[in-house]
PDB file of C-alpha atoms in Angstrom:
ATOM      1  CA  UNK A   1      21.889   2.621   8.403  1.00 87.00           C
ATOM      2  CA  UNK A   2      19.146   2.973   5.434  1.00 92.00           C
ATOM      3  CA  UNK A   3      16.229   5.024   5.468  1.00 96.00           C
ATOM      4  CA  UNK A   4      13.648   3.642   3.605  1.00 94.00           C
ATOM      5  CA  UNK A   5      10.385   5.782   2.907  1.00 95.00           C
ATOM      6  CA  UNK A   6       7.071   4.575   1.115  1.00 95.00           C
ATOM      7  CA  UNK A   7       4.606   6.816  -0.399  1.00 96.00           C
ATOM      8  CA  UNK A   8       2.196   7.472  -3.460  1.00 97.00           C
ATOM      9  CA  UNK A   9      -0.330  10.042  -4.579  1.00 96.00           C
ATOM     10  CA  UNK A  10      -3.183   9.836  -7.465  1.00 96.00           C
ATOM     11  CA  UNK A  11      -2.601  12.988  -9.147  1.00 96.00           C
ATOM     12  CA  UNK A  12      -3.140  14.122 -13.155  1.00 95.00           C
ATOM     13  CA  UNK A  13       0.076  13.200 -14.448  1.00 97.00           C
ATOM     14  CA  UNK A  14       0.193  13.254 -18.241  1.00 97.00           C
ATOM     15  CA  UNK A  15       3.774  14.260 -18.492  1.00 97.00           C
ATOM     16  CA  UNK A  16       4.683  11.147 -16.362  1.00 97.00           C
ATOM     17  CA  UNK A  17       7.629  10.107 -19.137  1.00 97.00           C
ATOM     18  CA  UNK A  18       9.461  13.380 -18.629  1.00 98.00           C
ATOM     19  CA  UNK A  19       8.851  13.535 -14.816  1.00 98.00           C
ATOM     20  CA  UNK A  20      10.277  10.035 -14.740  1.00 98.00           C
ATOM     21  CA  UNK A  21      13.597  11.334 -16.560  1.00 98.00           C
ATOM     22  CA  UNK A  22      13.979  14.230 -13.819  1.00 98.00           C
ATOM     23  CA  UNK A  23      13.326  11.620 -11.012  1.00 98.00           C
ATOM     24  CA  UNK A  24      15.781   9.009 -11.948  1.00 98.00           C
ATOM     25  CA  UNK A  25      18.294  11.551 -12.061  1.00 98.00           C
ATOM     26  CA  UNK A  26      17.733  13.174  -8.908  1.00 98.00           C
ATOM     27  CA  UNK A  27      17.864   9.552  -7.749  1.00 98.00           C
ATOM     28  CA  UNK A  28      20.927   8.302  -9.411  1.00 98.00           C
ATOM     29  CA  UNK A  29      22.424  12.072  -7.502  1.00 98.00           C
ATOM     30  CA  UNK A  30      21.626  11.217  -4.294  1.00 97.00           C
ATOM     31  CA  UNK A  31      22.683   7.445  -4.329  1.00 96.00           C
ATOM     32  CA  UNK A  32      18.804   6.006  -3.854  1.00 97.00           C
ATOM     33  CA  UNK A  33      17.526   3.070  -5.104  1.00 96.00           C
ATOM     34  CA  UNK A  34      14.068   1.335  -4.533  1.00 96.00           C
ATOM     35  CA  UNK A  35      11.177   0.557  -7.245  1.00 97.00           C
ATOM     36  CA  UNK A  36       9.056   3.790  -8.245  1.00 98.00           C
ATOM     37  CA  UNK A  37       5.971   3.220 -10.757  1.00 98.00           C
ATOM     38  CA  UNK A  38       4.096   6.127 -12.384  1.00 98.00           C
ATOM     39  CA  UNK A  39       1.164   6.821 -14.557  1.00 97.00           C
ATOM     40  CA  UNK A  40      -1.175   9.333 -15.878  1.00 96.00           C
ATOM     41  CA  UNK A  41      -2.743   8.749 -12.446  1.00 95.00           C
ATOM     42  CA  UNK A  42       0.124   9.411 -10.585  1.00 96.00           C
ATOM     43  CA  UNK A  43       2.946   7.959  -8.497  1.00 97.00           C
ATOM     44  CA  UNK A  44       3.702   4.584  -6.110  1.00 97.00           C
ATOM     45  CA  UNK A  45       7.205   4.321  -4.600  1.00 97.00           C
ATOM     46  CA  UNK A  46       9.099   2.432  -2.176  1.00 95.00           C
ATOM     47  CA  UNK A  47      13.044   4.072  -1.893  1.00 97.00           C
ATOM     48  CA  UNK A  48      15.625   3.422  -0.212  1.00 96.00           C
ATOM     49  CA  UNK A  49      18.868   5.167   1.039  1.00 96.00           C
ATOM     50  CA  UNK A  50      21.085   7.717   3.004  1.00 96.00           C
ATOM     51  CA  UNK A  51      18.549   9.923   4.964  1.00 97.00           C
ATOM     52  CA  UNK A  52      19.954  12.862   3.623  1.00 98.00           C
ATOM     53  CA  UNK A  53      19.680  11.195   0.102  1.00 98.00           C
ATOM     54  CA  UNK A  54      15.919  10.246   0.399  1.00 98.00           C
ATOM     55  CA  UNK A  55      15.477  13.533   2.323  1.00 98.00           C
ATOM     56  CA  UNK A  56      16.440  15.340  -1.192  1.00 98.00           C
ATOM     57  CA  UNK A  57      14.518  12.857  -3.875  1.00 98.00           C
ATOM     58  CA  UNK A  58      10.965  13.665  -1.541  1.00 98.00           C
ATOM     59  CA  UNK A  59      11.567  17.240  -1.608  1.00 98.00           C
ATOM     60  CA  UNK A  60      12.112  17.362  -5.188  1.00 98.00           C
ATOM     61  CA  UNK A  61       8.994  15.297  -5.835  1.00 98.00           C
ATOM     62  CA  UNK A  62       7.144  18.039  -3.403  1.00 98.00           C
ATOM     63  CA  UNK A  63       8.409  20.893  -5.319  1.00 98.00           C
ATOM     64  CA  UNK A  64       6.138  19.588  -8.001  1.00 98.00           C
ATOM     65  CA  UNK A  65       2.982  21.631  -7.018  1.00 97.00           C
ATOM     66  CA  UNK A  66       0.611  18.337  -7.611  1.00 97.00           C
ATOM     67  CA  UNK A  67       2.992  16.266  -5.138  1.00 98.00           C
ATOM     68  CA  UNK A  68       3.024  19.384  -2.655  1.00 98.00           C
ATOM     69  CA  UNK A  69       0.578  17.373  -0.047  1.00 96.00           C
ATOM     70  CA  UNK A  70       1.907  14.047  -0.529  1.00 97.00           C
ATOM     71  CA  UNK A  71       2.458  12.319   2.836  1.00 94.00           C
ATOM     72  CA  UNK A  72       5.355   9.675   3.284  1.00 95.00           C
ATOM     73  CA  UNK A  73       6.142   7.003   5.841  1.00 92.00           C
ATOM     74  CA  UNK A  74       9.563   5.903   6.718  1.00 93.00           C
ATOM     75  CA  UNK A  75      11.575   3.839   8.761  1.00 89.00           C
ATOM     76  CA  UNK A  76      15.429   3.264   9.296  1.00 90.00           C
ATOM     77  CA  UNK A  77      16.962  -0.655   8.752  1.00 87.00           C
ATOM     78  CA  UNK A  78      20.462  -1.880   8.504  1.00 86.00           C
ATOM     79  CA  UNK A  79      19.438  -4.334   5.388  1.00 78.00           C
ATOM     80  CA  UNK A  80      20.013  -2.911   2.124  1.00 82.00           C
ATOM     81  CA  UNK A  81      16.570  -3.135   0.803  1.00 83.00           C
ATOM     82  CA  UNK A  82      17.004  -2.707  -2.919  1.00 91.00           C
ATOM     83  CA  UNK A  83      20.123  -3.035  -4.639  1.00 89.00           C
ATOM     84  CA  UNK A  84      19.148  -1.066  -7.746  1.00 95.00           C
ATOM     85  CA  UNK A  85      16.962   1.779  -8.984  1.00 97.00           C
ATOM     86  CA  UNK A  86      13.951   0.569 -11.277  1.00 97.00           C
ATOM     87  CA  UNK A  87      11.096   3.353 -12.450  1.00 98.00           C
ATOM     88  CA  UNK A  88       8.539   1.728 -14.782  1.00 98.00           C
ATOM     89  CA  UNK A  89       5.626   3.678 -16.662  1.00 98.00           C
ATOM     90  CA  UNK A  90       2.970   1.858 -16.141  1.00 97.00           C
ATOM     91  CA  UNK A  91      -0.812   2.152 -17.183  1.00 95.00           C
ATOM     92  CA  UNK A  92      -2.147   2.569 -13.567  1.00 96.00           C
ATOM     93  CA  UNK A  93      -0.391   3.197 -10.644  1.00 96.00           C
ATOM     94  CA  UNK A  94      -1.425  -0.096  -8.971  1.00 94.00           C
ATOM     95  CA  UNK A  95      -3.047  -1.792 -11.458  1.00 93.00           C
ATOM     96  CA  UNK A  96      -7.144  -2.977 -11.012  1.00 94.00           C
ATOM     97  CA  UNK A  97      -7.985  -3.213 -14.756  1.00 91.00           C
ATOM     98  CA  UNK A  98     -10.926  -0.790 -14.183  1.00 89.00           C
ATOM     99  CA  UNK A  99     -10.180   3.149 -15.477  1.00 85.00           C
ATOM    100  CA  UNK A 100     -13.527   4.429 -15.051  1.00 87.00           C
ATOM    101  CA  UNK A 101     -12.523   3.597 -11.039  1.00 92.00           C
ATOM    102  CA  UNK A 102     -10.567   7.125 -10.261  1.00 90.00           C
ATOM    103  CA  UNK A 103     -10.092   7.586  -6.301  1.00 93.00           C
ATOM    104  CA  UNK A 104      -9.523  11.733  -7.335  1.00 89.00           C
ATOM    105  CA  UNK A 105     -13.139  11.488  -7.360  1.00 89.00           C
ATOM    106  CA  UNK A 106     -14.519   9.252  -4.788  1.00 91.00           C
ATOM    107  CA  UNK A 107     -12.888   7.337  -1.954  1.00 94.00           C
ATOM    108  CA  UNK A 108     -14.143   5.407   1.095  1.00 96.00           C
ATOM    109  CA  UNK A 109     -14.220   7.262   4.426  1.00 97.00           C
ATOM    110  CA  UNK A 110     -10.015   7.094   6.147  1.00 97.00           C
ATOM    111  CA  UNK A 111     -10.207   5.599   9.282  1.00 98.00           C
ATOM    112  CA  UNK A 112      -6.814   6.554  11.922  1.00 97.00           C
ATOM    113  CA  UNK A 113      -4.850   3.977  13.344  1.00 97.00           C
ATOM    114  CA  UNK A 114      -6.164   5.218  16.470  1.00 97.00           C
ATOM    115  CA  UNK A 115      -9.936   4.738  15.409  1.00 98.00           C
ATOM    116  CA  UNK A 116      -9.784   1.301  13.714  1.00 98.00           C
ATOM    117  CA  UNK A 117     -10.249  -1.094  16.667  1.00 98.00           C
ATOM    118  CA  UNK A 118     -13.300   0.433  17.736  1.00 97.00           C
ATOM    119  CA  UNK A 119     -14.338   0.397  14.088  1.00 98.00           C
ATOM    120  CA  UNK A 120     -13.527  -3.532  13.695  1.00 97.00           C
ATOM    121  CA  UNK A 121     -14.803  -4.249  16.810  1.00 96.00           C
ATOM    122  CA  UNK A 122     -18.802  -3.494  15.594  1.00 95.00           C
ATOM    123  CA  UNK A 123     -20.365  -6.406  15.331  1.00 91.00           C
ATOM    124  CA  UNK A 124     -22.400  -5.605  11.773  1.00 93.00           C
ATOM    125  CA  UNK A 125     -18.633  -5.015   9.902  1.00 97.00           C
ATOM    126  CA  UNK A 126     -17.731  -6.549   7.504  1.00 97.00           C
ATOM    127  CA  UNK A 127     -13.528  -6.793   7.481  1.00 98.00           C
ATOM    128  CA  UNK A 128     -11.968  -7.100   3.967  1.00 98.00           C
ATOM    129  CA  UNK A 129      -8.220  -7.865   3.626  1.00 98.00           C
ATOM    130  CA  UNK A 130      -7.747  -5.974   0.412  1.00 97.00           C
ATOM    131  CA  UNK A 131      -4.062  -7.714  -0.292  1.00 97.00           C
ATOM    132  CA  UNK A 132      -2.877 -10.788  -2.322  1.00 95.00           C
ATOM    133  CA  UNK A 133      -3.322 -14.148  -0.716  1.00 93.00           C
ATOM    134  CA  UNK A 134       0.704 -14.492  -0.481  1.00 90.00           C
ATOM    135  CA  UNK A 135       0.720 -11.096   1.531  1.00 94.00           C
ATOM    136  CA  UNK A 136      -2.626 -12.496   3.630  1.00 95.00           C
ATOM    137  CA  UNK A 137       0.042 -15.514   4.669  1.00 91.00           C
ATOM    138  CA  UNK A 138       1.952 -13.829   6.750  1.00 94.00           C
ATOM    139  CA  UNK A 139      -0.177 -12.122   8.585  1.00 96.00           C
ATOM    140  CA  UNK A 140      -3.483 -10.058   9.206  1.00 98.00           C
ATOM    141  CA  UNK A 141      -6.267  -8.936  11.205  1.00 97.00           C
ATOM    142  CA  UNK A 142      -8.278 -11.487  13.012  1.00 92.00           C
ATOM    143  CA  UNK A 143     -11.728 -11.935  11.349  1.00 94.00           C
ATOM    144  CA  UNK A 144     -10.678 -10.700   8.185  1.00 97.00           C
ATOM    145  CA  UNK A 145     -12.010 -11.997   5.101  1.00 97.00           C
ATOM    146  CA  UNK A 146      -9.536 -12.990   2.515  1.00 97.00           C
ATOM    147  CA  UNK A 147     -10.617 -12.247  -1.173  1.00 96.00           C
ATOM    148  CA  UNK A 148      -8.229 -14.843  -2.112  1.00 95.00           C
ATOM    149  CA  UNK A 149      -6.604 -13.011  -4.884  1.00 96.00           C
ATOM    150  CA  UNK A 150      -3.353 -13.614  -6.973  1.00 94.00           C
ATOM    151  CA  UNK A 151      -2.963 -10.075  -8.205  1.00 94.00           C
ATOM    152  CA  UNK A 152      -5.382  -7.015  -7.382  1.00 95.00           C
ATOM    153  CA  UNK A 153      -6.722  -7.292 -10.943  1.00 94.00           C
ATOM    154  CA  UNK A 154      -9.090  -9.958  -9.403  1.00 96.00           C
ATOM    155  CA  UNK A 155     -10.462  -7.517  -7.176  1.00 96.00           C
ATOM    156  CA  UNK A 156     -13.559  -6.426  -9.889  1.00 95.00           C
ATOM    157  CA  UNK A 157     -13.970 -10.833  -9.727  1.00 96.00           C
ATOM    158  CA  UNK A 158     -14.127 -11.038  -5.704  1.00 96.00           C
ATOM    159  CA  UNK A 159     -16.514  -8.055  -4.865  1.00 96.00           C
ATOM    160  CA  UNK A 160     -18.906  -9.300  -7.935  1.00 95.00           C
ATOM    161  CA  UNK A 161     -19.007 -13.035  -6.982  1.00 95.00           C
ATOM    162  CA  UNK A 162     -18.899 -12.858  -2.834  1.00 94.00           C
ATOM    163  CA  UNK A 163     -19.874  -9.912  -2.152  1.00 95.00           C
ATOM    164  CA  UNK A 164     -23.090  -8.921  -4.070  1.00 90.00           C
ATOM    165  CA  UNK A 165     -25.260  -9.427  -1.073  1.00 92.00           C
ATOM    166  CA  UNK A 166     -23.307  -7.099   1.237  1.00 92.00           C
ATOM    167  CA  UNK A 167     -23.819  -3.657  -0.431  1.00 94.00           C
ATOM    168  CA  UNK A 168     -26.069  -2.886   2.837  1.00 93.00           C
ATOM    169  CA  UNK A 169     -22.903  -3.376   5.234  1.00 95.00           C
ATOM    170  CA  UNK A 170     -20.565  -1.262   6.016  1.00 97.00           C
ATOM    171  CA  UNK A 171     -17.142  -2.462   5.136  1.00 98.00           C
ATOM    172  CA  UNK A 172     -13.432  -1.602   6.604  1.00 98.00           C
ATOM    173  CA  UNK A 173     -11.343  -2.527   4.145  1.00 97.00           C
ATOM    174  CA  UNK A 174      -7.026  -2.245   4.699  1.00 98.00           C
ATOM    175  CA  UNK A 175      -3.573  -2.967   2.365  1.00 97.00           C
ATOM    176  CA  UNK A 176      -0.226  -2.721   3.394  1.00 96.00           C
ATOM    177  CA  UNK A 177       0.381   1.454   2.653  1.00 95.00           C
ATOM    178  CA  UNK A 178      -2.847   2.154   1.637  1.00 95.00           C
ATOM    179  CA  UNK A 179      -2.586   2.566  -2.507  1.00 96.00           C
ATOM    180  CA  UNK A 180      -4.675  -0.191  -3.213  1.00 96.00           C
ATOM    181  CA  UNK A 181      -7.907   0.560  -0.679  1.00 96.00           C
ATOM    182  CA  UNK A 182      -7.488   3.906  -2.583  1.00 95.00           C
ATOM    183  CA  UNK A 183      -8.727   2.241  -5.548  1.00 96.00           C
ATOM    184  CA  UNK A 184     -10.783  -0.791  -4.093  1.00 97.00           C
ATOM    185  CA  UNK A 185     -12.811   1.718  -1.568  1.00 97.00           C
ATOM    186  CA  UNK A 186     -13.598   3.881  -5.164  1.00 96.00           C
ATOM    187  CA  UNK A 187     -14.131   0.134  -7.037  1.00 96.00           C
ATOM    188  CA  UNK A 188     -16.965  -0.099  -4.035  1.00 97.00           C
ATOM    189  CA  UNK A 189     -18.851   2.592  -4.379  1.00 96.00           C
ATOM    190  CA  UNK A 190     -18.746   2.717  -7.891  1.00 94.00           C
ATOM    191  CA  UNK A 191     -20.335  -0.696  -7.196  1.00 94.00           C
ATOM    192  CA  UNK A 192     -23.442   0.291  -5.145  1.00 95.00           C
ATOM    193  CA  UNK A 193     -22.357  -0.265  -1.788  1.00 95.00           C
ATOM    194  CA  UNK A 194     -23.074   2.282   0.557  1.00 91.00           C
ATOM    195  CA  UNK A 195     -20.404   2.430   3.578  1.00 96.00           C
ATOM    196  CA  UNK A 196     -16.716   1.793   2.664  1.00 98.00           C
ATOM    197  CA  UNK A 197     -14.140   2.567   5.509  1.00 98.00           C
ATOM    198  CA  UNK A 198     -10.304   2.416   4.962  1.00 97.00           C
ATOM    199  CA  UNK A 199      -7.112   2.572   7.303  1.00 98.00           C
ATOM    200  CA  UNK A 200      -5.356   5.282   6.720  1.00 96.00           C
ATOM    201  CA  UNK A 201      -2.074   4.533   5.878  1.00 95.00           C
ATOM    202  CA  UNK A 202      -2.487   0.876   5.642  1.00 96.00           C
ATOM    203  CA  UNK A 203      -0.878  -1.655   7.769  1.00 97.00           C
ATOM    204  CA  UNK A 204       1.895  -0.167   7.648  1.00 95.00           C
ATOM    205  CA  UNK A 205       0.677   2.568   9.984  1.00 96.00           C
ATOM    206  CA  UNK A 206      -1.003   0.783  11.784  1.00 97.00           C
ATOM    207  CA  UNK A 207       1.896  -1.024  12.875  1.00 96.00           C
ATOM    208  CA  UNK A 208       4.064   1.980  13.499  1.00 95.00           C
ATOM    209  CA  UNK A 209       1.655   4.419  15.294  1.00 95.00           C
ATOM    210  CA  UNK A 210      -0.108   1.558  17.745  1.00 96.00           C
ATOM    211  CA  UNK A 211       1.650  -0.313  20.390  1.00 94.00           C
ATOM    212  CA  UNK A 212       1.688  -3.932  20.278  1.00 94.00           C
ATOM    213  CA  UNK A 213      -0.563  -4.626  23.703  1.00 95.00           C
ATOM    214  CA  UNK A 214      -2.995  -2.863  21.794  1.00 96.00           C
ATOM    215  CA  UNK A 215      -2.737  -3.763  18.469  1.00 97.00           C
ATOM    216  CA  UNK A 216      -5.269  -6.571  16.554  1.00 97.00           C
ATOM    217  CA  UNK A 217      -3.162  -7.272  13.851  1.00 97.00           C
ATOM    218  CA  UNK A 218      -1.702 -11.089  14.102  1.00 96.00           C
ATOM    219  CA  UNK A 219       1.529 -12.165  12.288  1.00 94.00           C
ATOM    220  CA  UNK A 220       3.777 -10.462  10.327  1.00 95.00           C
ATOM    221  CA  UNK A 221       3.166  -7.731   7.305  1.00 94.00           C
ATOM    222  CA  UNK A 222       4.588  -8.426   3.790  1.00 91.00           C
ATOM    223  CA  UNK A 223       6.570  -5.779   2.206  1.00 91.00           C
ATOM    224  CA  UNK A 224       8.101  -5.363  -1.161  1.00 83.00           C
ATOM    225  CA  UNK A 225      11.368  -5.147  -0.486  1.00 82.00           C
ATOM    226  CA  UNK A 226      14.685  -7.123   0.620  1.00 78.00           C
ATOM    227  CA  UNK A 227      12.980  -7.259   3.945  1.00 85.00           C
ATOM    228  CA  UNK A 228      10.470  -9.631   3.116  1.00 84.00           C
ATOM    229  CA  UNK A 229       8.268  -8.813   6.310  1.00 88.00           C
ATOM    230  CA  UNK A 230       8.018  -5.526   8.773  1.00 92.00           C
ATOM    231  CA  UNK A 231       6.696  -6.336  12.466  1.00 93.00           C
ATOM    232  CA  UNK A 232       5.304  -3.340  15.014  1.00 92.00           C
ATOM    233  CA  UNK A 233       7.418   0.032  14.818  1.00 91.00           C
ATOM    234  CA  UNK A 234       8.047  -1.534  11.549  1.00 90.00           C
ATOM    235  CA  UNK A 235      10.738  -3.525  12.851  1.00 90.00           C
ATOM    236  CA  UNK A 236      12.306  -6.204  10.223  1.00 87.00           C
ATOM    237  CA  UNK A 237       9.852  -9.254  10.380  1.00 88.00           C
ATOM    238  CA  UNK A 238      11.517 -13.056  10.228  1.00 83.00           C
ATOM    239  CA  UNK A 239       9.801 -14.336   7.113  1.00 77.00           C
ATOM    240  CA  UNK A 240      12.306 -15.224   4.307  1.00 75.00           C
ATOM    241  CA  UNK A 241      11.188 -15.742   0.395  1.00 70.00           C
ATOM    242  CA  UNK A 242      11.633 -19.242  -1.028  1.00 59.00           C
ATOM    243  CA  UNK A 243      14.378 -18.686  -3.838  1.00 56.00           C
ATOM    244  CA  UNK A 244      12.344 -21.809  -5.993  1.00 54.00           C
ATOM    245  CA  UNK A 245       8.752 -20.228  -5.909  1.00 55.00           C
ATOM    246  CA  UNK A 246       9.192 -16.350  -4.681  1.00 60.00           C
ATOM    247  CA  UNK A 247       6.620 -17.223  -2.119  1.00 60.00           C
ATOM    248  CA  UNK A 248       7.060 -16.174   1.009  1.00 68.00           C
ATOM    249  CA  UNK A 249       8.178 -17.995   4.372  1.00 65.00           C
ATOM    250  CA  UNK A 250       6.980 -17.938   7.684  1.00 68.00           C
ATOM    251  CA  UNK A 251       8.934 -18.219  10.155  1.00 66.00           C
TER     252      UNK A 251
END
């Protein structure tokens, strides 16, 4: 059995080379593998591995005094998720194309899992799948307005051709862990609009902290990892990846 845990922060990061060097061998140490980006701005990882193993890697990344608060979300699977260790410098984090955009400064009001029905539910919202059309595929929340984007880059082209006449709305925004509403929230308000919401946590939380009879997310949630697709409690989805295009399946 794998633990596999997902987490970032935006944090000042300037040494981000030499913190990369000390994380891929506390890594390599503990047998964990999994895709971890960093920047000036900070850190975005998905890892995989023994509990114990991943256990050690987070608490090394805590004992860094700008990671102290850094929140993570896990889940256990029998799949091996990643079969290799990859950590890329990067100029952002999760990359809009935008660096006057900095969420250290301003972000959209977190909404809990527990809060974001009622908040859908008002009929003046205005619901904003903040993901990639491939990830919008397999699954979302009903209503939800796809930007129809092929990478978040295209964000800055979406809000600025559909949605110049909605700065008076308020908007609930959501993304799989959160990282890129982070960014698109602050890309919002930079932007004029007035009332930007975001789940906290993402879909992913969603999925593990509400029960399915209550839950208003439809389909399945696209991950990036072996797994292809996580269901509620974050249970392996059934979507598979076409090995021609890299798009993924439904089942």
């Amino acid at each position: 059995m794998k633990t596999v845990a997902t987490f970032y922060k935006f944090v000042n990061l300037p040494d981000c080379e030499a913190f990369r060097d000390r994380l891929e061998a506390e890594c390599r140490a503990h047998e964990v593998c999994g895709m971890i980006i960093l920047a000036t701005e900070g850190l975005n990882a998905t890892l995989s591995g023994p509990k114990a193993g991943v256990d050690a890697v987070l608490a090394f990344i805590r004992s860094d005094d700008r990671f102290t608060t850094m929140p993570h979300r896990e889940c256990e699977t029998e799949r091996d998720t990643f079969h290799r260790l990859r950590l890329v410098i990067r100029p952002e984090i999760v990359t809009l194309g935008d660096p006057e955009v900095n969420p250290n400064e301003s972000v959209g009001e977190y909404v809990s899992p527990e809060n974001w029905n009622e908040l859908i539910n008002q009929p003046n919202i205005l619901l904003i799948d903040a993901r990639n059309n491939y990830e919008v595929e397999l699954g979302s929340f009903e209503g939800a307005l796809n930007p129809q984007t092929a990478a978040f880059g295209d964000w800055d082209k979406f809000v600025q051709e559909q949605l110049s006449d909605a700065k008076d709305r308020p908007v609930a925004m959501f993304c799989t862990g959160g990282i890129r509403c982070e960014k698109a929230s602050a890309h919002l308000l930079k932007n004029g609009f007035e009332k930007v919401y975001h789940l906290q946590g993402g879909i992913l939380n969603y999925l593990q902290q509400t029960p399915s009879e209550d839950s208003k997310w439809q389909g399945e949630c696209f991950v990036f990892d072996h797994r292809v697709s996580v269901t509620h409690g974050l249970q392996e989805g059934e979507s598979r990846v076409c090995f021609g295009c890299r798009w993924p399946l439904k089942p």
